[in-house]
């Protein structure tokens, strides 16, 4: 108490409520200022800028530097893209890939979550630790390792297929020698392997979140249902699923957003941006903008289309999170 | 019987999840003839550190070694961590400690900007980096990663700040501590573990990033590790031994850090779970 009298500023602030309120009002904004500046300059401004750029014909770095003017083309870039049949291929690739990956990730993740909940303590810890490894592995190195597993000469998968009895291999696939087989050459196989890599990376998050959700569900409910003779299938759909619905909602939305913009895995697996038949929106936008000759305006227009799609999904996400916040 | 089936399924899942990591480490320890033998060895029969020695002592390109790339990555990641930690702590204190008019709007904005496809920002940010004259410099990446890691860092930290009892700060204020003193002596030490968790998240974000590093850096001496790895190891006749050794060196710090904070990441991502 003695120090308070020594500090006139503190005691003054305490004595005059008006002054105190003003000070309290300003402080949170001051604390927010740096964060607001950074988010504004590094996320929101570029977001606006990408829209602006999509209306210009931008084909050289000198235009970006401001040395040359930007010719306005209005919706020209969009017309170019939307009238290009290749865009439809890319869009189809993106949507199908995202749908397949969300579905597989959710199913596998949920099954593993349910499994972890049923295993004994030691086994559950062991399996969960292994699952965490897959999640923790960076997309870059995770993909490099899968590429090695599918290597066409000494990769494990090539060896496995070579190890199949020749007759079986020939009748099933029409070949017995798999050495030198290009696993990434056909778009369908490429997407299958990409799906494997992405699902491997992303099912752990779903599994762990589902497990966390299950732990918060009173186990009496399940036991009662089981005693009444309900099948596991029924228990899941009648009890577990409704209770976990909010968690599932958020997980589906997050997975959708992540799977729509897969880039690193695809870039590494394809060894760059040359494999056009396997393009999806994110890599298409990047390749248009940065592979010579650069087409920044066209790339920006593709980026805007991707952003618009994800904005709709984000709307659902924000609504769900806010609803949860209200409840808690 | 049922238990056997469950445990069997558990083992399968564990194998699927952990095998690639095991295969990476195991390959990195095999001599080249074992790596390229026609029958893969499940475990290295003659374990060797030769690939690690090759990576750590040789130059990947004339004049630039693996360690240089490692240091570039470390410099970028650590700078991102320090800056985003400072800024996030201020903002998290604001939203966790004060009720003000724009608080909810700010929180909604945090959620929304986290969902922006960063891949879509690479073109306008490239423009910004060009105009600022930062092209080909590591600060271009620090700046970019700062923007990317900040929203989630604030979101994560606000839970930690909110968990510190207000009464402690009020007691300090009654004892005559100034706001700055209260912050430094009371709030900061108690939030420190949360700050560590948040820092690890920012570190991993910066450490793993590929697209922007690929786009903003053209000078090989300034490549970060991910870029160096895609460039030097992605070729057709890949020498998998050194690649797996490099991948292991790149991955292990991330896995260790990740395991320290994964609980927080889950609750942060499933958002509502962390109250503020």
mmCIF file of N, CA and C in Angstrom, chain A residues 108-109 111-113 115-116 119-135 137 146 149 200-201 203-204 207, chain B residues 5-23:
data_model
loop_
_atom_site.group_PDB
_atom_site.id
_atom_site.type_symbol
_atom_site.label_atom_id
_atom_site.label_comp_id
_atom_site.label_asym_id
_atom_site.label_seq_id
_atom_site.Cartn_x
_atom_site.Cartn_y
_atom_site.Cartn_z
ATOM 1 N N UNK A 108 -11.097 -43.458 -42.348
ATOM 2 C CA UNK A 108 -9.954 -44.088 -41.701
ATOM 3 C C UNK A 108 -9.683 -43.456 -40.334
ATOM 4 N N UNK A 109 -9.697 -42.118 -40.289
ATOM 5 C CA UNK A 109 -9.430 -41.411 -39.032
ATOM 6 C C UNK A 109 -10.432 -41.792 -37.957
ATOM 7 N N UNK A 111 -12.313 -44.544 -37.802
ATOM 8 C CA UNK A 111 -12.122 -45.945 -37.408
ATOM 9 C C UNK A 111 -10.943 -46.071 -36.439
ATOM 10 N N UNK A 112 -9.849 -45.373 -36.757
ATOM 11 C CA UNK A 112 -8.684 -45.453 -35.881
ATOM 12 C C UNK A 112 -8.991 -44.803 -34.529
ATOM 13 N N UNK A 113 -9.736 -43.709 -34.533
ATOM 14 C CA UNK A 113 -10.141 -43.079 -33.276
ATOM 15 C C UNK A 113 -10.946 -44.037 -32.413
ATOM 16 N N UNK A 115 -10.955 -47.260 -32.641
ATOM 17 C CA UNK A 115 -10.067 -48.360 -32.262
ATOM 18 C C UNK A 115 -9.223 -47.968 -31.053
ATOM 19 N N UNK A 116 -8.626 -46.776 -31.102
ATOM 20 C CA UNK A 116 -7.780 -46.318 -29.998
ATOM 21 C C UNK A 116 -8.569 -46.287 -28.694
ATOM 22 N N UNK A 119 -8.806 -50.039 -27.411
ATOM 23 C CA UNK A 119 -7.596 -50.790 -27.092
ATOM 24 C C UNK A 119 -7.235 -50.635 -25.611
ATOM 25 N N UNK A 120 -6.443 -51.598 -25.123
ATOM 26 C CA UNK A 120 -5.923 -51.479 -23.767
ATOM 27 C C UNK A 120 -4.972 -50.293 -23.669
ATOM 28 N N UNK A 121 -4.645 -49.890 -22.449
ATOM 29 C CA UNK A 121 -3.896 -48.648 -22.281
ATOM 30 C C UNK A 121 -2.536 -48.683 -22.979
ATOM 31 N N UNK A 122 -1.799 -49.774 -22.766
ATOM 32 C CA UNK A 122 -0.447 -49.840 -23.331
ATOM 33 C C UNK A 122 -0.490 -49.857 -24.855
ATOM 34 N N UNK A 123 -1.370 -50.712 -25.383
ATOM 35 C CA UNK A 123 -1.490 -50.835 -26.832
ATOM 36 C C UNK A 123 -1.943 -49.498 -27.433
ATOM 37 N N UNK A 124 -2.895 -48.859 -26.768
ATOM 38 C CA UNK A 124 -3.397 -47.579 -27.283
ATOM 39 C C UNK A 124 -2.270 -46.548 -27.331
ATOM 40 N N UNK A 125 -1.452 -46.512 -26.281
ATOM 41 C CA UNK A 125 -0.335 -45.554 -26.269
ATOM 42 C C UNK A 125 0.627 -45.831 -27.410
ATOM 43 N N UNK A 126 0.912 -47.132 -27.620
ATOM 44 C CA UNK A 126 1.843 -47.504 -28.687
ATOM 45 C C UNK A 126 1.303 -47.093 -30.053
ATOM 46 N N UNK A 127 0.053 -47.477 -30.322
ATOM 47 C CA UNK A 127 -0.523 -47.163 -31.638
ATOM 48 C C UNK A 127 -0.628 -45.649 -31.824
ATOM 49 N N UNK A 128 -1.063 -44.949 -30.769
ATOM 50 C CA UNK A 128 -1.204 -43.494 -30.883
ATOM 51 C C UNK A 128 0.147 -42.843 -31.165
ATOM 52 N N UNK A 129 1.207 -43.360 -30.552
ATOM 53 C CA UNK A 129 2.536 -42.772 -30.801
ATOM 54 C C UNK A 129 2.940 -42.956 -32.262
ATOM 55 N N UNK A 130 2.688 -44.137 -32.797
ATOM 56 C CA UNK A 130 3.009 -44.386 -34.207
ATOM 57 C C UNK A 130 2.203 -43.460 -35.113
ATOM 58 N N UNK A 131 0.918 -43.299 -34.785
ATOM 59 C CA UNK A 131 0.044 -42.446 -35.584
ATOM 60 C C UNK A 131 0.547 -40.999 -35.541
ATOM 61 N N UNK A 132 1.017 -40.585 -34.366
ATOM 62 C CA UNK A 132 1.563 -39.233 -34.220
ATOM 63 C C UNK A 132 2.778 -39.020 -35.125
ATOM 64 N N UNK A 133 3.577 -40.076 -35.282
ATOM 65 C CA UNK A 133 4.761 -39.964 -36.144
ATOM 66 C C UNK A 133 4.364 -39.547 -37.554
ATOM 67 N N UNK A 134 3.310 -40.184 -38.072
ATOM 68 C CA UNK A 134 2.865 -39.868 -39.435
ATOM 69 C C UNK A 134 2.415 -38.409 -39.519
ATOM 70 N N UNK A 135 1.742 -37.959 -38.463
ATOM 71 C CA UNK A 135 1.238 -36.592 -38.466
ATOM 72 C C UNK A 135 2.391 -35.591 -38.378
ATOM 73 N N UNK A 137 5.486 -35.892 -39.264
ATOM 74 C CA UNK A 137 6.432 -35.858 -40.378
ATOM 75 C C UNK A 137 6.070 -34.724 -41.346
ATOM 76 N N UNK A 146 7.815 -41.602 -49.486
ATOM 77 C CA UNK A 146 6.865 -42.379 -50.297
ATOM 78 C C UNK A 146 7.366 -42.517 -51.730
ATOM 79 N N UNK A 149 9.719 -45.266 -51.679
ATOM 80 C CA UNK A 149 9.026 -46.558 -51.574
ATOM 81 C C UNK A 149 8.490 -46.989 -52.942
ATOM 82 N N UNK A 200 -2.269 -40.590 -45.512
ATOM 83 C CA UNK A 200 -1.303 -40.991 -44.484
ATOM 84 C C UNK A 200 -0.956 -39.816 -43.577
ATOM 85 N N UNK A 201 -0.810 -38.623 -44.184
ATOM 86 C CA UNK A 201 -0.463 -37.431 -43.417
ATOM 87 C C UNK A 201 -1.622 -36.912 -42.587
ATOM 88 N N UNK A 203 -4.854 -38.530 -41.721
ATOM 89 C CA UNK A 203 -5.796 -39.281 -40.873
ATOM 90 C C UNK A 203 -5.471 -39.177 -39.382
ATOM 91 N N UNK A 204 -4.161 -38.996 -39.002
ATOM 92 C CA UNK A 204 -3.882 -38.925 -37.561
ATOM 93 C C UNK A 204 -4.636 -37.805 -36.856
ATOM 94 N N UNK A 207 -8.105 -38.948 -36.293
ATOM 95 C CA UNK A 207 -8.152 -40.006 -35.287
ATOM 96 C C UNK A 207 -8.032 -39.420 -33.885
ATOM 97 N N UNK B 5 -8.333 -59.564 -32.304
ATOM 98 C CA UNK B 5 -8.654 -58.840 -33.535
ATOM 99 C C UNK B 5 -8.376 -57.352 -33.370
ATOM 100 N N UNK B 6 -8.777 -56.789 -32.226
ATOM 101 C CA UNK B 6 -8.550 -55.359 -31.990
ATOM 102 C C UNK B 6 -7.064 -55.044 -31.976
ATOM 103 N N UNK B 7 -6.305 -55.863 -31.245
ATOM 104 C CA UNK B 7 -4.865 -55.622 -31.181
ATOM 105 C C UNK B 7 -4.208 -55.780 -32.538
ATOM 106 N N UNK B 8 -4.701 -56.776 -33.311
ATOM 107 C CA UNK B 8 -4.172 -56.968 -34.659
ATOM 108 C C UNK B 8 -4.410 -55.739 -35.513
ATOM 109 N N UNK B 9 -5.624 -55.201 -35.440
ATOM 110 C CA UNK B 9 -5.939 -53.990 -36.195
ATOM 111 C C UNK B 9 -5.043 -52.846 -35.730
ATOM 112 N N UNK B 10 -4.828 -52.761 -34.425
ATOM 113 C CA UNK B 10 -3.959 -51.717 -33.870
ATOM 114 C C UNK B 10 -2.551 -51.813 -34.436
ATOM 115 N N UNK B 11 -2.040 -53.036 -34.509
ATOM 116 C CA UNK B 11 -0.688 -53.226 -35.046
ATOM 117 C C UNK B 11 -0.608 -52.814 -36.513
ATOM 118 N N UNK B 12 -1.647 -53.163 -37.274
ATOM 119 C CA UNK B 12 -1.680 -52.773 -38.692
ATOM 120 C C UNK B 12 -1.638 -51.255 -38.849
ATOM 121 N N UNK B 13 -2.470 -50.574 -38.048
ATOM 122 C CA UNK B 13 -2.502 -49.109 -38.110
ATOM 123 C C UNK B 13 -1.129 -48.538 -37.744
ATOM 124 N N UNK B 14 -0.534 -49.091 -36.677
ATOM 125 C CA UNK B 14 0.773 -48.610 -36.239
ATOM 126 C C UNK B 14 1.805 -48.801 -37.344
ATOM 127 N N UNK B 15 1.729 -49.951 -38.010
ATOM 128 C CA UNK B 15 2.684 -50.256 -39.084
ATOM 129 C C UNK B 15 2.530 -49.258 -40.237
ATOM 130 N N UNK B 16 1.274 -49.057 -40.660
ATOM 131 C CA UNK B 16 1.003 -48.140 -41.763
ATOM 132 C C UNK B 16 1.508 -46.730 -41.429
ATOM 133 N N UNK B 17 1.260 -46.292 -40.188
ATOM 134 C CA UNK B 17 1.605 -44.918 -39.826
ATOM 135 C C UNK B 17 3.109 -44.732 -39.676
ATOM 136 N N UNK B 18 3.760 -45.700 -39.025
ATOM 137 C CA UNK B 18 5.159 -45.478 -38.651
ATOM 138 C C UNK B 18 6.137 -45.991 -39.705
ATOM 139 N N UNK B 19 5.664 -46.894 -40.587
ATOM 140 C CA UNK B 19 6.622 -47.531 -41.487
ATOM 141 C C UNK B 19 7.451 -46.552 -42.327
ATOM 142 N N UNK B 20 6.838 -45.552 -42.990
ATOM 143 C CA UNK B 20 7.656 -44.653 -43.813
ATOM 144 C C UNK B 20 8.763 -43.962 -43.007
ATOM 145 N N UNK B 21 8.445 -43.589 -41.766
ATOM 146 C CA UNK B 21 9.474 -42.940 -40.945
ATOM 147 C C UNK B 21 10.591 -43.940 -40.648
ATOM 148 N N UNK B 22 10.188 -45.168 -40.332
ATOM 149 C CA UNK B 22 11.189 -46.201 -40.087
ATOM 150 C C UNK B 22 12.042 -46.434 -41.334
ATOM 151 N N UNK B 23 11.379 -46.505 -42.477
ATOM 152 C CA UNK B 23 12.071 -46.809 -43.729
ATOM 153 C C UNK B 23 13.054 -45.693 -44.098
#
